[in-house]
Short mmCIF file of C-alpha atoms in Angstrom, two decimals:
data_model
loop_
_atom_site.label_atom_id
_atom_site.label_comp_id
_atom_site.label_asym_id
_atom_site.label_seq_id
_atom_site.Cartn_x
_atom_site.Cartn_y
_atom_site.Cartn_z
CA MET A 1 1.85 -10.75 -18.86
CA GLU A 2 4.18 -12.83 -16.75
CA SER A 3 5.97 -9.68 -15.77
CA SER A 4 6.14 -9.72 -12.03
CA ILE A 5 7.87 -12.26 -9.84
CA GLU A 6 6.48 -15.72 -10.38
CA ASP A 7 4.04 -16.55 -7.60
CA ALA A 8 5.57 -14.07 -5.19
CA GLY A 9 3.22 -14.51 -2.27
CA ALA A 10 1.30 -17.12 -4.28
CA ARG A 11 -1.69 -14.86 -4.83
CA SER A 12 -5.01 -16.61 -4.91
CA ASP A 13 -6.81 -13.99 -6.95
CA GLY A 14 -5.35 -15.27 -10.18
CA ALA A 15 -3.28 -12.16 -10.86
CA GLU A 16 -0.31 -12.85 -13.03
CA GLY A 17 3.26 -13.29 -11.97
CA THR A 18 6.45 -13.73 -14.00
CA GLY A 19 6.75 -17.15 -14.83
CA PRO A 20 8.04 -19.90 -16.79
CA VAL A 21 7.13 -19.96 -20.42
CA ALA A 22 4.11 -22.17 -20.94
CA GLY A 23 5.20 -24.89 -23.25
CA ALA A 24 8.92 -24.20 -23.05
CA GLU A 25 11.46 -26.73 -22.00
CA PRO A 26 13.47 -26.05 -18.84
CA VAL A 27 16.49 -23.90 -19.58
CA ALA A 28 19.56 -24.03 -17.39
CA GLY A 29 19.69 -20.85 -15.37
CA GLU A 30 16.16 -19.81 -16.35
CA ALA A 31 12.79 -20.49 -14.84
CA ALA A 32 11.15 -23.67 -16.02
CA GLY A 33 7.54 -23.67 -17.04
CA PRO A 34 4.52 -25.85 -17.51
CA VAL A 35 3.95 -27.46 -20.86
CA ALA A 36 0.46 -26.19 -21.47
CA GLY A 37 0.01 -27.90 -24.77
CA ALA A 38 1.21 -31.40 -23.96
CA PRO A 39 -0.93 -34.39 -24.96
CA ALA A 40 -3.93 -35.01 -22.77
CA GLY A 41 -3.81 -37.78 -20.23
CA PRO A 42 -6.19 -39.20 -17.64
CA GLY A 43 -7.64 -36.48 -15.41
CA SER A 44 -6.14 -36.40 -11.97
CA THR A 45 -9.29 -35.46 -10.12
CA GLY A 46 -11.69 -38.13 -11.24
CA GLY A 47 -13.30 -36.21 -14.09
CA PRO A 48 -12.73 -36.00 -17.82
CA ALA A 49 -9.22 -35.75 -19.15
CA VAL A 50 -7.74 -32.28 -19.27
CA PRO A 51 -4.63 -31.13 -21.10
CA GLN A 52 -1.64 -32.00 -18.99
CA ALA A 53 2.01 -31.15 -18.86
CA GLY A 54 4.94 -33.43 -18.52
CA THR A 55 5.19 -37.09 -19.22
CA GLY A 56 2.37 -38.48 -17.10
CA GLY A 57 3.52 -41.90 -16.03
CA ALA A 58 3.34 -42.68 -12.36
CA GLY A 59 1.60 -39.40 -11.65
CA ASP A 60 -1.51 -40.73 -13.35
CA ALA A 61 -1.99 -43.63 -10.95
CA PRO A 62 -5.55 -44.18 -9.72
CA ALA A 63 -6.78 -42.73 -6.45
CA GLY A 64 -5.25 -44.34 -3.41
CA ALA A 65 -2.46 -45.99 -5.38
CA GLY A 66 0.77 -45.38 -3.49
CA PRO A 67 1.88 -42.01 -2.19
CA ARG A 68 0.01 -40.03 -4.84
CA GLY A 69 -3.17 -40.34 -2.82
CA ALA A 70 -1.47 -38.34 -0.09
CA GLY A 71 -2.10 -35.17 -2.07
CA ARG A 72 -5.36 -35.21 -0.20
CA ALA A 73 -5.18 -34.16 3.44
CA ALA A 74 -7.91 -34.23 6.07
CA VAL A 75 -10.96 -32.39 4.69
CA SER A 76 -13.42 -30.56 6.87
CA ALA A 77 -17.05 -31.32 6.11
CA GLY A 78 -18.29 -27.91 7.15
CA GLY A 79 -17.63 -24.68 8.98
CA PRO A 80 -15.88 -21.50 7.90
CA PRO A 81 -12.64 -21.57 5.90
CA ALA A 82 -9.59 -22.19 8.03
CA ALA A 83 -6.25 -20.48 7.89
CA SER A 84 -3.89 -21.93 5.32
CA ALA A 85 -0.44 -23.23 6.16
CA ALA A 86 0.89 -19.78 5.26
CA GLY A 87 -1.32 -18.22 7.94
CA ARG A 88 -3.79 -16.63 5.51
CA VAL A 89 -7.52 -17.23 5.28
CA ALA A 90 -8.00 -19.95 2.70
CA VAL A 91 -10.64 -19.40 0.04
CA ALA A 92 -11.80 -21.52 -2.86
CA PRO A 93 -10.54 -20.49 -6.32
CA THR A 94 -12.72 -17.84 -7.92
CA SER A 95 -10.93 -17.14 -11.20
CA LEU A 96 -8.39 -18.50 -13.62
CA SER A 97 -5.32 -16.89 -15.13
CA PRO A 98 -2.83 -18.32 -17.64
CA SER A 99 -0.25 -18.97 -14.92
CA ARG A 100 -2.66 -20.78 -12.64
CA ALA A 101 -4.10 -22.79 -15.52
CA GLY A 102 -0.55 -23.82 -16.37
CA ASP A 103 0.09 -24.77 -12.73
CA PHE A 104 -2.87 -27.14 -12.66
CA MET A 105 -1.95 -28.74 -15.95
CA GLN A 106 1.62 -29.17 -14.74
CA CYS A 107 0.70 -30.51 -11.28
CA PRO A 108 -2.62 -30.20 -9.43
CA LEU A 109 -0.83 -30.29 -6.08
CA LEU A 110 1.33 -27.34 -7.13
CA TYR A 111 -1.86 -25.44 -7.96
CA ARG A 112 -3.21 -26.22 -4.50
CA PHE A 113 -0.01 -25.05 -2.79
CA ARG A 114 -0.03 -21.78 -4.70
CA VAL A 115 -3.72 -20.91 -4.84
CA ILE A 116 -5.32 -22.47 -1.76
CA ASP A 117 -2.48 -22.90 0.73
CA ARG A 118 -0.72 -19.82 -0.69
CA LEU A 119 2.64 -21.08 0.41
CA PRO A 120 5.54 -18.65 0.06
CA GLU A 121 8.17 -19.31 -2.57
CA ARG A 122 11.73 -18.11 -2.78
CA PRO A 123 12.46 -15.57 -5.50
CA SER A 124 14.72 -16.85 -8.26
CA GLU A 125 17.35 -14.97 -10.20
CA ALA A 126 15.74 -15.90 -13.52
CA ALA A 127 12.21 -14.80 -12.60
CA THR A 128 13.43 -11.63 -10.93
CA ARG A 129 15.53 -10.76 -13.98
CA GLY A 130 12.42 -11.23 -16.10
CA THR A 131 10.52 -8.84 -13.85
CA LEU A 132 13.29 -6.27 -14.15
CA VAL A 133 13.49 -6.51 -17.95
CA HIS A 134 9.71 -6.22 -18.28
CA ALA A 135 9.73 -3.08 -16.13
CA VAL A 136 12.45 -1.51 -18.27
CA LEU A 137 10.63 -2.24 -21.54
CA GLU A 138 7.40 -0.86 -20.12
CA ARG A 139 9.02 2.36 -18.85
CA LEU A 140 10.93 2.96 -22.07
CA PHE A 141 7.67 3.88 -23.80
CA ASP A 142 7.28 6.82 -21.42
CA ALA A 143 9.98 8.55 -23.49
CA PRO A 144 9.28 10.26 -26.84
CA ALA A 145 9.68 7.90 -29.80
CA GLY A 146 13.00 9.33 -30.93
CA GLU A 147 14.53 8.80 -27.47
CA ARG A 148 13.69 5.12 -27.19
CA THR A 149 17.21 3.87 -27.69
CA ALA A 150 19.20 0.95 -26.34
CA PRO A 151 21.48 3.18 -24.22
CA ARG A 152 18.45 4.85 -22.66
CA ALA A 153 16.85 1.48 -21.94
CA LYS A 154 20.05 0.17 -20.32
CA ALA A 155 20.24 3.33 -18.22
CA LEU A 156 16.81 2.48 -16.78
CA ILE A 157 17.94 -0.85 -15.37
CA ALA A 158 19.60 0.39 -12.17
CA GLY A 159 16.65 2.57 -11.20
CA GLN A 160 14.11 -0.17 -11.91
CA TRP A 161 16.18 -2.59 -9.82
CA ASP A 162 16.04 -0.13 -6.91
CA ARG A 163 12.28 0.17 -7.32
CA LEU A 164 11.90 -3.59 -7.43
CA ARG A 165 13.89 -4.09 -4.23
CA GLU A 166 11.80 -1.40 -2.54
CA SER A 167 8.48 -2.96 -3.56
CA ARG A 168 9.60 -6.56 -3.01
CA PRO A 169 12.27 -6.65 -0.30
CA GLU A 170 12.54 -10.42 -0.57
CA VAL A 171 14.42 -10.15 -3.85
CA GLY A 172 17.31 -8.64 -1.94
CA GLU A 173 17.93 -12.11 -0.51
CA LEU A 174 19.11 -13.26 -3.93
CA PHE A 175 22.46 -11.53 -3.49
CA ALA A 176 22.77 -11.57 0.30
CA GLN A 177 25.76 -13.92 0.01
CA ASP A 178 27.50 -11.82 -2.62
CA PRO A 179 29.73 -9.47 -0.60
CA ASP A 180 31.94 -8.47 -3.52
CA GLY A 181 28.97 -7.92 -5.86
CA GLU A 182 30.29 -10.19 -8.61
CA ARG A 183 27.10 -12.26 -8.93
CA LEU A 184 24.95 -9.14 -8.97
CA ALA A 185 27.15 -7.58 -11.66
CA ARG A 186 26.85 -10.69 -13.86
CA TRP A 187 23.11 -10.78 -13.30
CA MET A 188 22.70 -7.13 -14.20
CA GLY A 189 24.89 -7.66 -17.25
CA GLU A 190 22.59 -10.42 -18.45
CA ALA A 191 19.59 -8.11 -17.98
CA GLU A 192 21.39 -5.53 -20.14
CA ARG A 193 22.00 -8.11 -22.87
CA LEU A 194 18.34 -9.10 -22.90
CA VAL A 195 17.27 -5.48 -23.20
CA GLU A 196 19.76 -4.87 -26.00
CA ARG A 197 18.53 -7.92 -27.89
CA TRP A 198 15.00 -6.57 -27.89
CA PHE A 199 16.15 -3.73 -30.15
CA THR A 200 17.16 -6.29 -32.78
CA LEU A 201 13.63 -7.73 -32.75
CA GLU A 202 11.40 -4.66 -32.57
CA ASP A 203 11.86 -0.95 -33.24
CA PRO A 204 10.29 1.02 -30.37
CA THR A 205 10.64 4.30 -32.26
CA ARG A 206 7.94 3.03 -34.62
CA LEU A 207 5.62 1.69 -31.93
CA GLU A 208 2.98 3.53 -29.93
CA PRO A 209 1.36 0.92 -27.69
CA ALA A 210 -2.31 1.42 -26.94
CA GLU A 211 -1.80 -0.31 -23.59
CA ARG A 212 1.06 -1.56 -21.42
CA GLU A 213 0.64 -3.96 -18.53
CA LEU A 214 -3.08 -4.08 -19.25
CA PHE A 215 -5.28 -5.82 -16.70
CA VAL A 216 -8.11 -7.74 -18.37
CA GLU A 217 -10.95 -9.68 -16.83
CA THR A 218 -14.19 -11.19 -18.05
CA GLU A 219 -16.79 -13.64 -16.85
CA LEU A 220 -17.94 -16.25 -19.34
CA GLU A 221 -21.54 -17.42 -19.69
CA SER A 222 -20.56 -20.49 -17.69
CA GLY A 223 -19.64 -18.27 -14.72
CA LEU A 224 -15.89 -18.87 -15.13
CA ARG A 225 -13.95 -15.66 -14.51
CA LEU A 226 -10.78 -15.21 -16.55
CA ARG A 227 -8.16 -12.59 -15.76
CA GLY A 228 -4.60 -11.64 -16.48
CA ILE A 229 -2.22 -8.85 -17.41
CA ILE A 230 -1.06 -8.35 -20.99
CA ASP A 231 2.43 -6.95 -21.56
CA ARG A 232 1.53 -4.80 -24.54
CA VAL A 233 -1.43 -4.12 -26.81
CA ASP A 234 -0.86 -2.46 -30.18
CA VAL A 235 -3.82 -1.11 -32.18
CA ALA A 236 -3.40 -0.26 -35.86
CA PRO A 237 -5.13 2.78 -37.41
CA THR A 238 -7.51 0.29 -39.03
CA GLY A 239 -8.47 -1.03 -35.58
CA GLU A 240 -6.63 -4.35 -35.79
CA VAL A 241 -5.30 -5.52 -32.43
CA ARG A 242 -1.95 -7.15 -31.72
CA ILE A 243 -1.19 -8.72 -28.33
CA VAL A 244 2.52 -8.84 -27.45
CA ASP A 245 4.25 -10.72 -24.65
CA TYR A 246 7.93 -10.59 -23.73
CA LYS A 247 9.77 -13.74 -22.65
CA THR A 248 13.29 -13.64 -21.23
CA GLY A 249 13.94 -17.31 -21.94
CA ARG A 250 14.56 -19.10 -25.22
CA ALA A 251 11.92 -19.94 -27.77
CA PRO A 252 10.52 -23.47 -27.50
CA ARG A 253 11.22 -26.14 -30.08
CA PRO A 254 8.58 -26.36 -32.82
CA GLU A 255 6.81 -29.29 -31.20
CA TYR A 256 6.18 -27.13 -28.12
CA ALA A 257 5.00 -24.05 -29.99
CA GLU A 258 1.31 -24.78 -29.44
CA GLY A 259 1.84 -24.95 -25.69
CA ALA A 260 3.77 -21.70 -25.76
CA LEU A 261 0.80 -19.98 -27.43
CA PHE A 262 -1.68 -21.14 -24.79
CA GLN A 263 -1.21 -18.02 -22.69
CA MET A 264 -1.63 -15.76 -25.71
CA LYS A 265 -4.80 -17.50 -26.86
CA PHE A 266 -6.11 -17.14 -23.31
CA TYR A 267 -5.62 -13.37 -23.54
CA ALA A 268 -7.13 -13.28 -27.02
CA LEU A 269 -10.21 -15.08 -25.72
CA VAL A 270 -10.64 -12.53 -22.93
CA VAL A 271 -10.28 -9.59 -25.34
CA TRP A 272 -12.70 -11.23 -27.79
CA ARG A 273 -15.33 -11.76 -25.11
CA LEU A 274 -14.91 -8.20 -23.82
CA LYS A 275 -14.61 -6.25 -27.04
CA ARG A 276 -16.14 -8.62 -29.60
CA VAL A 277 -12.93 -8.28 -31.60
CA VAL A 278 -10.62 -11.19 -32.34
CA PRO A 279 -7.02 -9.93 -32.08
CA ARG A 280 -5.38 -9.92 -35.49
CA ARG A 281 -2.03 -11.21 -34.21
CA LEU A 282 -0.49 -12.81 -31.13
CA GLN A 283 3.23 -12.21 -30.77
CA LEU A 284 5.73 -13.76 -28.37
CA VAL A 285 9.11 -12.01 -28.25
CA TYR A 286 11.84 -14.32 -26.90
CA LEU A 287 14.71 -12.19 -25.67
CA GLY A 288 16.76 -15.18 -24.57
CA SER A 289 17.15 -16.56 -28.08
CA GLY A 290 16.22 -13.61 -30.26
CA ASP A 291 13.15 -15.24 -31.79
CA VAL A 292 9.67 -13.90 -32.46
CA LEU A 293 6.76 -16.35 -32.54
CA THR A 294 3.54 -15.08 -34.11
CA TYR A 295 0.11 -16.56 -34.57
CA ASP A 296 -3.06 -15.16 -36.17
CA PRO A 297 -6.06 -16.58 -34.32
CA VAL A 298 -9.54 -17.17 -35.66
CA PRO A 299 -12.77 -17.57 -33.66
CA ALA A 300 -12.64 -21.37 -33.88
CA ASP A 301 -9.23 -21.32 -32.14
CA LEU A 302 -10.56 -19.26 -29.27
CA GLU A 303 -13.68 -21.39 -28.94
CA ARG A 304 -11.44 -24.43 -28.50
CA VAL A 305 -9.46 -22.61 -25.83
CA GLU A 306 -12.69 -21.74 -24.05
CA ARG A 307 -13.80 -25.37 -24.02
CA LYS A 308 -10.39 -26.40 -22.73
CA LEU A 309 -10.56 -23.85 -19.93
CA LEU A 310 -14.05 -24.93 -18.95
CA ALA A 311 -12.92 -28.55 -18.67
CA LEU A 312 -9.94 -27.40 -16.65
CA TRP A 313 -12.13 -25.34 -14.33
CA GLU A 314 -14.45 -28.29 -13.78
CA ALA A 315 -11.47 -30.41 -12.77
CA ILE A 316 -10.28 -27.69 -10.39
CA GLY A 317 -13.78 -27.50 -8.91
CA ARG A 318 -13.86 -31.24 -8.24
CA ALA A 319 -10.45 -31.11 -6.61
CA THR A 320 -11.57 -28.19 -4.45
CA GLU A 321 -14.66 -30.09 -3.33
CA THR A 322 -12.91 -33.38 -2.59
CA GLY A 323 -9.49 -32.21 -1.45
CA GLU A 324 -7.91 -34.52 -4.03
CA TRP A 325 -4.89 -32.65 -5.40
CA ARG A 326 -2.61 -35.21 -6.98
CA PRO A 327 1.08 -34.56 -7.53
CA ARG A 328 2.19 -35.16 -11.09
CA PRO A 329 5.95 -35.74 -11.17
CA THR A 330 7.83 -34.42 -14.19
CA LYS A 331 11.29 -33.06 -14.91
CA LEU A 332 9.98 -29.69 -13.71
CA CYS A 333 9.92 -30.94 -10.11
CA GLY A 334 13.54 -29.85 -9.78
CA TRP A 335 12.39 -26.22 -9.87
CA CYS A 336 9.65 -26.64 -7.25
CA ASP A 337 9.98 -25.03 -3.81
CA HIS A 338 7.57 -27.49 -2.22
CA GLN A 339 9.32 -30.84 -2.48
CA SER A 340 9.43 -31.18 1.31
CA LEU A 341 5.60 -31.19 1.34
CA CYS A 342 5.14 -33.41 -1.72
CA PRO A 343 4.33 -37.13 -1.34
CA GLU A 344 6.50 -37.85 -4.37
CA PHE A 345 9.51 -36.77 -2.31
CA GLY A 346 8.44 -38.31 1.01
CA GLY A 347 6.64 -35.22 2.28
CA THR A 348 3.13 -34.63 3.60
CA PRO A 349 0.95 -31.71 2.47
CA PRO A 350 -0.41 -29.43 5.19
CA PRO A 351 -3.97 -30.06 6.42
CA TYR A 352 -6.49 -29.07 3.79
CA PRO A 353 -7.89 -25.70 4.92
CA LEU A 354 -11.19 -25.65 3.01
CA PRO A 355 -14.52 -27.27 3.84
CA LEU A 356 -16.21 -29.27 1.12
CA ARG A 357 -18.01 -26.85 -1.14
CA ALA A 358 -19.29 -26.67 -4.68
CA ALA A 359 -17.89 -24.21 -7.17
CA GLY A 360 -20.23 -21.30 -7.86
CA THR A 361 -21.99 -20.72 -11.15
CA GLY A 362 -23.07 -17.63 -12.99
CA ALA A 363 -24.44 -16.39 -16.26
CA GLY A 364 -23.78 -13.69 -18.73
CA VAL A 365 -20.59 -12.15 -20.06
CA ARG A 366 -19.34 -9.18 -18.13
CA GLY A 367 -15.95 -7.80 -17.28
CA ARG A 368 -13.55 -4.90 -17.62
CA MET A 369 -10.29 -3.86 -19.23
CA GLY A 370 -7.79 -1.56 -17.57
CA PRO A 371 -7.10 -0.55 -13.95
CA ASP A 372 -9.37 -1.76 -11.17
#
């Protein structure tokens, strides 16, 4: 989904937030994202290699080599979970979402800060604008087909912005130093342009989504629980399923397209395991550049994604048990809120709040689609 503020509150339950486009290059003025489909490199937690983002390099140094070993703080050998640095009870990861998978592939230490330590992060204009645009496109489908016009969509923006500020007061800080309202006006104008561009890419008068902002969750036979929120699900009269996701940034270059589709294949895997139906089409709608990226998956694709996620989850489990969460420096570090705690920038992570524990296992495929 990526349609609520990226990591607002750094939820540990794996629920989705608005985030950077997996596989996209950083865009000036927009949120940067993990490159989910970058070439694999040495695993950072002592296990088999997992797909990684960025350029590798110094971040792949062996354990104990230089400051990268400092991603591990003092680890308790027993006892109940302690409070995290954010003052919340720390718990081991129990599920995986596309955003959190992307975090780990981008930088294991970032994953730890968001999922285990649950450190707060400042809202950004780009991510908040994405949240706003997503809300407008979702609400537009409440209107009858013939009334789903660009002027109506633009008219929804002010009200959705008010709702967003009410539900997430922290976003009001974005324009606290904007007494004359010029920055806010420019920001709102950009949101309007993104909404208008959508009408050049899709015709909402001819669409009747089966689901909007659909929560999906399933547990694989391995015991790994996958979850997320899909922006839109379209179902044809013949029963064919299309999964659609809106992105407010620009489309990635062709060499990054596979990484950009990682999130969509993740969702397709969940739907396949739940409904025994492989989605006919995956569609990414890039409002920033006016591009539409589509992909028609087959079972072999989704089986590869499942194997990739299992390897990723094993690596996360080892890091959880050992407290070894290595930073992996890339050009995306410039967008990180946690540089002051990162060894790569001379910082020290907070004490590790979890005792050593093994990741749980389970069997069977079970799950649900729709509201909790």
